[in-house]
mmCIF file of C-alpha atoms and ligand atoms in Angstrom:
data_model
loop_
_atom_site.group_PDB
_atom_site.id
_atom_site.type_symbol
_atom_site.label_atom_id
_atom_site.label_comp_id
_atom_site.label_asym_id
_atom_site.label_seq_id
_atom_site.Cartn_x
_atom_site.Cartn_y
_atom_site.Cartn_z
ATOM 1 C CA UNK H 17 -3.742 21.391 8.354
ATOM 2 C CA UNK H 18 -2.346 17.941 8.873
ATOM 3 C CA UNK H 19 0.775 15.840 8.547
ATOM 4 C CA UNK H 20 0.277 13.155 5.888
ATOM 5 C CA UNK H 21 2.557 10.169 5.318
ATOM 6 C CA UNK H 22 2.706 9.264 1.639
ATOM 7 C CA UNK H 23 3.907 5.735 0.905
ATOM 8 C CA UNK H 24 4.663 4.683 -2.686
ATOM 9 C CA UNK H 25 7.638 2.998 -4.345
ATOM 10 C CA UNK H 26 7.325 5.269 -7.396
ATOM 11 C CA UNK H 27 9.080 8.617 -6.829
ATOM 12 C CA UNK H 28 6.865 9.936 -9.603
ATOM 13 C CA UNK H 29 3.701 9.121 -7.630
ATOM 14 C CA UNK H 30 5.088 10.605 -4.424
ATOM 15 C CA UNK H 31 5.952 13.823 -6.253
ATOM 16 C CA UNK H 32 2.566 14.054 -7.908
ATOM 17 C CA UNK H 33 0.548 13.310 -4.773
ATOM 18 C CA UNK H 34 2.758 15.434 -2.501
ATOM 19 C CA UNK H 35 2.150 18.382 -4.787
ATOM 20 C CA UNK H 36 -1.594 17.903 -4.492
ATOM 21 C CA UNK H 37 -1.455 17.724 -0.700
ATOM 22 C CA UNK H 38 0.937 20.620 -0.135
ATOM 23 C CA UNK H 39 -1.278 22.787 -2.361
ATOM 24 C CA UNK H 40 -3.989 22.129 0.234
ATOM 25 C CA UNK H 41 -1.639 23.230 3.000
ATOM 26 C CA UNK H 42 -0.799 19.781 4.344
ATOM 27 C CA UNK H 43 2.661 18.791 5.487
ATOM 28 C CA UNK H 44 3.905 15.694 3.659
ATOM 29 C CA UNK H 45 6.368 13.046 4.818
ATOM 30 C CA UNK H 46 7.312 10.188 2.496
ATOM 31 C CA UNK H 47 8.332 6.543 2.456
ATOM 32 C CA UNK H 48 9.193 4.361 -0.542
ATOM 33 C CA UNK H 49 8.237 0.914 0.797
ATOM 34 C CA UNK H 50 6.308 -0.681 3.628
ATOM 35 C CA UNK H 51 9.252 -1.164 5.942
ATOM 36 C CA UNK H 52 10.279 2.463 5.627
ATOM 37 C CA UNK H 53 6.648 3.479 6.175
ATOM 38 C CA UNK H 54 6.584 1.750 9.562
ATOM 39 C CA UNK H 55 9.810 3.515 10.595
ATOM 40 C CA UNK H 56 8.594 6.910 9.423
ATOM 41 C CA UNK H 57 5.246 6.348 11.143
ATOM 42 C CA UNK H 58 6.949 5.712 14.488
ATOM 43 C CA UNK H 59 9.247 8.661 14.030
ATOM 44 C CA UNK H 60 6.774 11.206 12.687
ATOM 45 C CA UNK H 61 3.350 10.144 14.032
ATOM 46 C CA UNK H 62 1.442 11.504 11.012
ATOM 47 C CA UNK H 63 -2.276 12.360 11.211
ATOM 48 C CA UNK H 64 -3.055 10.310 8.107
ATOM 49 C CA UNK H 65 -1.370 7.770 5.823
ATOM 50 C CA UNK H 66 -1.872 7.198 2.091
ATOM 51 C CA UNK H 67 -0.520 3.722 1.357
ATOM 52 C CA UNK H 68 0.379 2.065 -1.959
ATOM 53 C CA UNK H 69 0.179 -1.752 -2.036
ATOM 54 C CA UNK H 70 2.586 -3.106 -4.670
ATOM 55 C CA UNK H 71 6.006 -2.195 -3.284
ATOM 56 C CA UNK H 72 9.327 -3.997 -2.803
ATOM 57 C CA UNK H 73 10.612 -5.139 0.631
ATOM 58 C CA UNK H 74 7.240 -4.916 2.407
ATOM 59 C CA UNK H 75 3.936 -4.431 0.624
ATOM 60 C CA UNK H 76 1.278 -1.978 1.719
ATOM 61 C CA UNK H 77 -1.055 -4.534 3.286
ATOM 62 C CA UNK H 78 1.731 -5.803 5.564
ATOM 63 C CA UNK H 79 2.725 -2.235 6.423
ATOM 64 C CA UNK H 80 -0.908 -1.374 7.198
ATOM 65 C CA UNK H 81 -1.100 -4.317 9.611
ATOM 66 C CA UNK H 82 2.213 -3.376 11.257
ATOM 67 C CA UNK H 83 1.197 0.266 11.689
ATOM 68 C CA UNK H 84 -2.237 -0.642 13.109
ATOM 69 C CA UNK H 85 -0.525 -2.947 15.577
ATOM 70 C CA UNK H 86 1.719 -0.102 16.746
ATOM 71 C CA UNK H 87 -1.131 2.374 16.798
ATOM 72 C CA UNK H 88 -4.674 0.976 16.738
ATOM 73 C CA UNK H 89 -5.959 4.487 15.979
ATOM 74 C CA UNK H 90 -3.764 4.911 12.890
ATOM 75 C CA UNK H 91 -5.715 6.472 10.029
ATOM 76 C CA UNK H 92 -4.716 4.775 6.804
ATOM 77 C CA UNK H 93 -6.211 4.859 3.288
ATOM 78 C CA UNK H 94 -4.956 2.644 0.493
ATOM 79 C CA UNK H 95 -3.999 4.317 -2.805
ATOM 80 C CA UNK H 96 -3.220 1.580 -5.297
ATOM 81 C CA UNK H 97 -3.674 0.039 -8.730
ATOM 82 C CA UNK H 98 -4.638 -3.250 -7.072
ATOM 83 C CA UNK H 99 -8.374 -2.728 -6.897
ATOM 84 C CA UNK H 100 -9.359 -6.386 -6.880
ATOM 85 C CA UNK H 101 -12.239 -7.029 -4.516
ATOM 86 C CA UNK H 102 -10.314 -9.627 -2.517
ATOM 87 C CA UNK H 103 -7.576 -7.063 -1.844
ATOM 88 C CA UNK H 104 -10.033 -4.295 -0.945
ATOM 89 C CA UNK H 105 -11.677 -6.645 1.570
ATOM 90 C CA UNK H 106 -8.337 -7.660 3.067
ATOM 91 C CA UNK H 107 -7.309 -4.014 3.454
ATOM 92 C CA UNK H 108 -10.589 -2.975 5.057
ATOM 93 C CA UNK H 109 -10.401 -5.946 7.453
ATOM 94 C CA UNK H 110 -6.865 -4.907 8.359
ATOM 95 C CA UNK H 111 -8.149 -1.464 9.280
ATOM 96 C CA UNK H 112 -7.868 0.681 6.142
ATOM 97 C CA UNK H 113 -10.526 3.414 6.265
ATOM 98 C CA UNK H 114 -10.677 4.108 2.554
ATOM 99 C CA UNK H 115 -9.492 2.579 -0.708
ATOM 100 C CA UNK H 116 -8.633 4.713 -3.735
ATOM 101 C CA UNK H 117 -7.819 3.015 -7.029
ATOM 102 C CA UNK H 118 -5.190 4.418 -9.429
ATOM 103 C CA UNK H 119 -5.200 6.167 -11.779
ATOM 104 C CA UNK H 120 -6.866 8.507 -9.324
ATOM 105 C CA UNK H 121 -8.865 11.697 -9.620
ATOM 106 C CA UNK H 122 -7.355 14.501 -7.514
ATOM 107 C CA UNK H 123 -10.670 15.145 -5.767
ATOM 108 C CA UNK H 124 -10.941 11.515 -4.774
ATOM 109 C CA UNK H 125 -7.558 11.633 -3.017
ATOM 110 C CA UNK H 126 -8.408 14.872 -1.243
ATOM 111 C CA UNK H 127 -11.746 13.399 -0.145
ATOM 112 C CA UNK H 128 -9.930 10.359 1.260
ATOM 113 C CA UNK H 129 -7.567 12.576 3.267
ATOM 114 C CA UNK H 130 -10.499 14.666 4.478
ATOM 115 C CA UNK H 131 -12.271 11.505 5.608
ATOM 116 C CA UNK H 132 -9.165 10.223 7.399
ATOM 117 C CA UNK H 133 -8.856 13.504 9.250
ATOM 118 C CA UNK H 134 -12.414 13.045 10.468
ATOM 119 C CA UNK H 135 -13.852 15.895 8.439
ATOM 120 C CA UNK Q 13 -10.056 -22.251 -23.290
ATOM 121 C CA UNK Q 14 -10.401 -18.531 -23.732
ATOM 122 C CA UNK Q 15 -10.239 -16.256 -20.695
ATOM 123 C CA UNK Q 16 -10.140 -12.853 -22.358
ATOM 124 C CA UNK Q 17 -6.729 -12.089 -20.882
ATOM 125 C CA UNK Q 18 -5.561 -10.240 -23.991
ATOM 126 C CA UNK Q 19 -8.678 -8.085 -24.190
ATOM 127 C CA UNK Q 20 -8.493 -7.375 -20.437
ATOM 128 C CA UNK Q 21 -5.003 -5.922 -20.945
ATOM 129 C CA UNK Q 22 -6.052 -3.965 -24.025
ATOM 130 C CA UNK Q 23 -9.048 -2.520 -22.168
ATOM 131 C CA UNK Q 24 -6.867 -1.619 -19.195
ATOM 132 C CA UNK Q 25 -4.197 0.035 -21.359
ATOM 133 C CA UNK Q 26 -6.773 2.047 -23.283
ATOM 134 C CA UNK Q 27 -8.539 3.176 -20.077
ATOM 135 C CA UNK Q 28 -5.390 4.098 -18.167
ATOM 136 C CA UNK Q 29 -3.729 5.918 -21.071
ATOM 137 C CA UNK Q 30 -6.978 7.770 -21.831
ATOM 138 C CA UNK Q 31 -7.202 8.930 -18.234
ATOM 139 C CA UNK Q 32 -3.532 9.874 -17.955
ATOM 140 C CA UNK Q 33 -3.219 11.566 -21.346
ATOM 141 C CA UNK Q 34 -6.736 12.914 -21.825
ATOM 142 C CA UNK Q 35 -7.286 11.004 -25.057
ATOM 143 C CA UNK Q 36 -7.512 7.261 -25.699
ATOM 144 C CA UNK Q 37 -4.669 5.587 -27.618
ATOM 145 C CA UNK Q 38 -5.152 3.764 -30.883
ATOM 146 C CA UNK Q 39 -4.526 0.047 -30.478
ATOM 147 C CA UNK Q 40 -2.743 -1.322 -33.539
ATOM 148 C CA UNK Q 41 -2.739 -4.782 -35.021
ATOM 149 C CA UNK Q 42 -1.601 -7.525 -32.651
ATOM 150 C CA UNK Q 43 1.246 -9.902 -33.462
ATOM 151 C CA UNK Q 44 2.205 -13.119 -31.793
ATOM 152 C CA UNK Q 45 5.798 -14.336 -31.686
ATOM 153 C CA UNK Q 46 7.946 -16.849 -29.887
ATOM 154 C CA UNK Q 47 11.402 -15.548 -30.749
ATOM 155 C CA UNK Q 48 13.782 -13.977 -28.210
ATOM 156 C CA UNK Q 49 12.650 -10.535 -27.183
ATOM 157 C CA UNK Q 50 14.937 -7.548 -27.764
ATOM 158 C CA UNK Q 51 14.058 -4.642 -25.490
ATOM 159 C CA UNK Q 52 13.285 -1.145 -26.661
ATOM 160 C CA UNK Q 53 15.159 1.901 -25.267
ATOM 161 C CA UNK Q 54 12.989 1.855 -22.161
ATOM 162 C CA UNK Q 55 11.195 -1.300 -21.030
ATOM 163 C CA UNK Q 56 8.950 -1.731 -18.004
ATOM 164 C CA UNK Q 57 8.725 -5.297 -16.790
ATOM 165 C CA UNK Q 58 5.896 -6.526 -14.547
ATOM 166 C CA UNK Q 59 5.758 -10.105 -13.254
ATOM 167 C CA UNK Q 60 2.382 -11.823 -12.950
ATOM 168 C CA UNK Q 61 1.440 -14.928 -10.947
ATOM 169 C CA UNK Q 62 -1.837 -16.692 -10.210
ATOM 170 C CA UNK Q 63 -4.363 -17.976 -12.727
ATOM 171 C CA UNK Q 64 -2.342 -15.984 -15.251
ATOM 172 C CA UNK Q 65 1.436 -16.156 -14.980
ATOM 173 C CA UNK Q 66 4.435 -14.812 -16.840
ATOM 174 C CA UNK Q 67 5.551 -11.344 -17.681
ATOM 175 C CA UNK Q 68 4.189 -8.162 -19.207
ATOM 176 C CA UNK Q 69 6.636 -5.820 -20.912
ATOM 177 C CA UNK Q 70 5.893 -2.240 -21.892
ATOM 178 C CA UNK Q 71 8.456 -0.994 -24.409
ATOM 179 C CA UNK Q 72 9.003 2.518 -25.693
ATOM 180 C CA UNK Q 73 11.636 4.964 -26.901
ATOM 181 C CA UNK Q 74 13.310 7.328 -24.458
ATOM 182 C CA UNK Q 75 11.517 10.161 -26.203
ATOM 183 C CA UNK Q 76 8.146 8.530 -25.582
ATOM 184 C CA UNK Q 77 9.045 7.919 -21.926
ATOM 185 C CA UNK Q 78 9.899 11.610 -21.510
ATOM 186 C CA UNK Q 79 6.728 12.716 -23.309
ATOM 187 C CA UNK Q 80 4.529 10.388 -21.237
ATOM 188 C CA UNK Q 81 6.011 11.549 -17.940
ATOM 189 C CA UNK Q 82 5.772 15.202 -19.028
ATOM 190 C CA UNK Q 83 2.085 14.822 -19.833
ATOM 191 C CA UNK Q 84 1.287 12.945 -16.670
ATOM 192 C CA UNK Q 85 3.047 15.522 -14.485
ATOM 193 C CA UNK Q 86 1.961 18.552 -16.452
ATOM 194 C CA UNK Q 87 5.521 19.839 -16.784
ATOM 195 C CA UNK Q 88 8.305 19.290 -19.293
ATOM 196 C CA UNK Q 89 10.790 16.557 -18.366
ATOM 197 C CA UNK Q 90 13.966 16.361 -20.417
ATOM 198 C CA UNK Q 91 16.085 13.774 -18.595
ATOM 199 C CA UNK Q 92 15.442 10.098 -18.006
ATOM 200 C CA UNK Q 93 15.798 10.625 -14.256
ATOM 201 C CA UNK Q 94 14.244 8.799 -11.308
ATOM 202 C CA UNK Q 95 10.975 10.704 -11.657
ATOM 203 C CA UNK Q 96 10.547 9.829 -15.348
ATOM 204 C CA UNK Q 97 11.682 6.241 -14.868
ATOM 205 C CA UNK Q 98 9.367 5.647 -11.947
ATOM 206 C CA UNK Q 99 6.566 7.427 -13.829
ATOM 207 C CA UNK Q 100 6.625 5.032 -16.774
ATOM 208 C CA UNK Q 101 7.195 2.085 -14.432
ATOM 209 C CA UNK Q 102 4.122 3.135 -12.481
ATOM 210 C CA UNK Q 103 2.143 3.393 -15.717
ATOM 211 C CA UNK Q 104 2.959 -0.278 -16.400
ATOM 212 C CA UNK Q 105 2.044 -1.159 -12.821
ATOM 213 C CA UNK Q 106 -1.324 0.610 -13.065
ATOM 214 C CA UNK Q 107 -2.245 -0.907 -16.451
ATOM 215 C CA UNK Q 108 -1.419 -4.372 -15.099
ATOM 216 C CA UNK Q 109 -3.391 -3.699 -11.904
ATOM 217 C CA UNK Q 110 -6.463 -2.549 -13.812
ATOM 218 C CA UNK Q 111 -6.210 -5.623 -16.067
ATOM 219 C CA UNK Q 112 -6.274 -7.643 -12.827
ATOM 220 C CA UNK Q 113 -9.539 -5.976 -11.851
ATOM 221 C CA UNK Q 114 -11.086 -6.731 -15.237
ATOM 222 C CA UNK Q 115 -9.965 -10.372 -14.935
ATOM 223 C CA UNK Q 116 -11.348 -10.650 -11.410
ATOM 224 C CA UNK Q 117 -14.848 -10.022 -12.787
ATOM 225 C CA UNK Q 118 -14.291 -13.177 -14.870
ATOM 226 C CA UNK Q 119 -13.192 -15.242 -11.885
ATOM 227 C CA UNK Q 120 -9.493 -14.982 -12.682
ATOM 228 C CA UNK Q 121 -7.143 -13.775 -9.964
ATOM 229 C CA UNK Q 122 -3.644 -12.436 -10.505
ATOM 230 C CA UNK Q 123 -0.914 -11.063 -8.248
ATOM 231 C CA UNK Q 124 1.597 -8.624 -9.715
ATOM 232 C CA UNK Q 125 5.142 -7.799 -8.688
ATOM 233 C CA UNK Q 126 6.578 -4.282 -8.365
ATOM 234 C CA UNK Q 127 7.648 -3.041 -11.803
ATOM 235 C CA UNK Q 128 11.288 -3.235 -12.889
ATOM 236 C CA UNK Q 129 12.800 -0.952 -15.498
ATOM 237 C CA UNK Q 130 15.326 -1.846 -18.190
ATOM 238 C CA UNK Q 131 17.057 1.064 -19.888
ATOM 239 C CA UNK Q 132 19.101 0.540 -23.037
ATOM 240 C CA UNK Q 133 17.822 -1.198 -26.134
ATOM 241 C CA UNK Q 134 18.813 -4.529 -27.511
ATOM 242 C CA UNK Q 135 18.856 -6.327 -24.171
ATOM 243 C CA UNK Q 136 17.663 -9.731 -25.230
ATOM 244 C CA UNK Q 137 15.930 -12.319 -23.168
ATOM 245 C CA UNK Q 138 13.733 -15.233 -23.911
ATOM 246 C CA UNK Q 139 10.298 -15.359 -22.337
ATOM 247 C CA UNK Q 140 10.722 -18.972 -21.267
ATOM 248 C CA UNK Q 141 9.180 -20.289 -24.429
ATOM 249 C CA UNK Q 142 5.847 -18.584 -23.865
ATOM 250 C CA UNK Q 143 4.511 -17.350 -27.185
ATOM 251 C CA UNK Q 144 3.873 -13.661 -26.592
ATOM 252 C CA UNK Q 145 1.309 -11.227 -27.913
ATOM 253 C CA UNK Q 146 2.439 -7.743 -28.878
ATOM 254 C CA UNK Q 147 -0.115 -4.929 -28.914
ATOM 255 C CA UNK Q 148 1.059 -1.606 -30.400
ATOM 256 C CA UNK Q 149 -0.457 1.449 -28.695
ATOM 257 C CA UNK Q 150 -0.290 4.790 -30.475
ATOM 258 C CA UNK Q 151 -0.610 7.828 -28.163
ATOM 259 C CA UNK Q 152 -0.043 11.558 -28.605
ATOM 260 C CA UNK Q 153 3.064 11.090 -26.482
ATOM 261 C CA UNK Q 154 4.472 8.452 -28.850
ATOM 262 C CA UNK Q 155 4.240 4.724 -29.428
ATOM 263 C CA UNK Q 156 4.201 2.003 -26.819
ATOM 264 C CA UNK Q 157 4.331 -1.736 -27.320
ATOM 265 C CA UNK Q 158 2.627 -3.955 -24.761
ATOM 266 C CA UNK Q 159 4.086 -7.486 -24.838
ATOM 267 C CA UNK Q 160 2.079 -10.167 -23.060
ATOM 268 C CA UNK Q 161 4.270 -13.193 -22.354
ATOM 269 C CA UNK Q 162 1.540 -14.831 -20.328
ATOM 270 C CA UNK Q 163 -0.108 -18.177 -19.889
ATOM 271 C CA UNK Q 164 -3.473 -18.696 -18.283
ATOM 272 C CA UNK Q 165 -5.119 -21.578 -16.451
ATOM 273 C CA UNK Q 166 -8.761 -22.142 -15.662
ATOM 274 C CA UNK Q 167 -9.811 -21.162 -12.111
ATOM 275 C CA UNK Q 168 -11.114 -24.746 -11.954
ATOM 276 C CA UNK Q 169 -7.574 -26.052 -12.424
ATOM 277 C CA UNK Q 170 -5.730 -27.539 -15.370
ATOM 278 C CA UNK Q 171 -2.576 -26.550 -17.197
ATOM 279 C CA UNK Q 172 -1.439 -23.015 -17.987
ATOM 280 C CA UNK Q 173 -1.485 -22.234 -21.711
ATOM 281 C CA UNK Q 174 -0.186 -19.240 -23.653
ATOM 282 C CA UNK Q 175 -2.727 -16.464 -24.097
ATOM 283 C CA UNK Q 176 -1.514 -16.098 -27.708
ATOM 284 C CA UNK Q 177 -4.193 -18.595 -28.729
ATOM 285 C CA UNK Q 178 -6.815 -16.022 -27.749
ATOM 286 C CA UNK Q 179 -5.815 -13.716 -30.545
ATOM 287 C CA UNK Q 180 -7.129 -16.018 -33.257
ATOM 288 C CA UNK Q 181 -10.649 -15.374 -31.972
ATOM 289 C CA UNK Q 182 -10.195 -11.619 -32.259
ATOM 290 C CA UNK Q 183 -10.699 -9.626 -35.418
ATOM 291 C CA UNK Q 184 -7.523 -7.749 -36.361
ATOM 292 C CA UNK Q 185 -8.967 -4.243 -36.208
ATOM 293 C CA UNK Q 186 -11.765 -4.231 -33.677
ATOM 294 C CA UNK Q 187 -10.570 -6.596 -30.989
ATOM 295 C CA UNK Q 188 -11.172 -4.274 -28.073
ATOM 296 C CA UNK Q 189 -14.851 -4.266 -29.021
ATOM 297 C CA UNK Q 190 -15.017 -8.030 -28.509
ATOM 298 C CA UNK Q 191 -14.224 -7.777 -24.783
ATOM 299 C CA UNK Q 192 -17.818 -7.197 -23.753
ATOM 300 C CA UNK Q 193 -18.973 -10.225 -25.708
ATOM 301 C CA UNK Q 194 -16.737 -12.657 -23.866
ATOM 302 C CA UNK Q 195 -18.403 -15.021 -21.470
ATOM 303 C CA UNK Q 196 -17.372 -15.535 -17.866
ATOM 304 C CA UNK Q 197 -15.983 -18.991 -17.070
ATOM 305 C CA UNK Q 198 -18.528 -21.234 -15.377
ATOM 306 C CA UNK Q 199 -18.480 -21.023 -11.593
ATOM 307 C CA UNK Q 200 -16.290 -17.939 -11.718
ATOM 308 C CA UNK Q 201 -15.707 -15.902 -8.623
ATOM 309 C CA UNK Q 202 -17.048 -18.473 -6.187
ATOM 310 C CA UNK Q 203 -13.824 -19.074 -4.340
ATOM 311 C CA UNK Q 204 -11.010 -17.577 -6.355
ATOM 312 C CA UNK Q 205 -7.764 -17.540 -4.368
ATOM 313 C CA UNK Q 206 -6.011 -14.241 -3.655
HETATM 314 MG MG1 MG D 305 3.726 0.636 -6.232
#
């Protein structure tokens, strides 16, 4: 099982998604904005990251870029309500490996994590 | 000019609430008003910029907020704590985000800010003279009011104008059904900015 960093400004979303992941046996670490995500990434070196986009302080696209700069092998999937094509393209170009649009199906999130972990 | 902004938000609200609650809400009759807005017990505020700019407010009672969060989490919540507050804020964020996706298919791009939450009714503020559209949404978890204090501009340029004018083209009862019939602006999607 893996260590997954969950980044979302809504405590509600972190609780809901963390529950889903811990049920699957994953260890979950959390961050509530992009800046915190970068710090937690450095500190915890998670196996996979699920990243929201619309967040205060630093948004998820900026955090994705910062994390990929620190670790070019970082495995990040976006998990966001911002499913506009232009944003999906920007995220994929910046190195996101998957893009899940909220409101999400549980299976879709688990599939994204599975994919990130190379399964 | 008619960009289908109102119907995009109605479609998004119906879709998101249906998925979160397991049953679609009933959209009530829309109103337009220009007067100062007095908040409900719990109000989620989402800022919008781009081809559409202004503010979307989602108002509800505390009881509705608790019922919505309880349903979405699958467990009973009885206090308006951080989890419940961020849950209803996120609901507003997701509805606005999905409306952005619907609008993108019509060549209209929006950027949304992180949601803010106002707790305590009767907070008044004026929506900078933008005539707003109020859409009542009736769910099993209680009633929500979606207030669209928005103005839209053509992707080809030109002034921003209140989306309230769109409502005159919509029939009072079946307006969500008109969404599919709306046409895409000419040249849409060619080079819409982020
Ligand atoms: Mg967010």
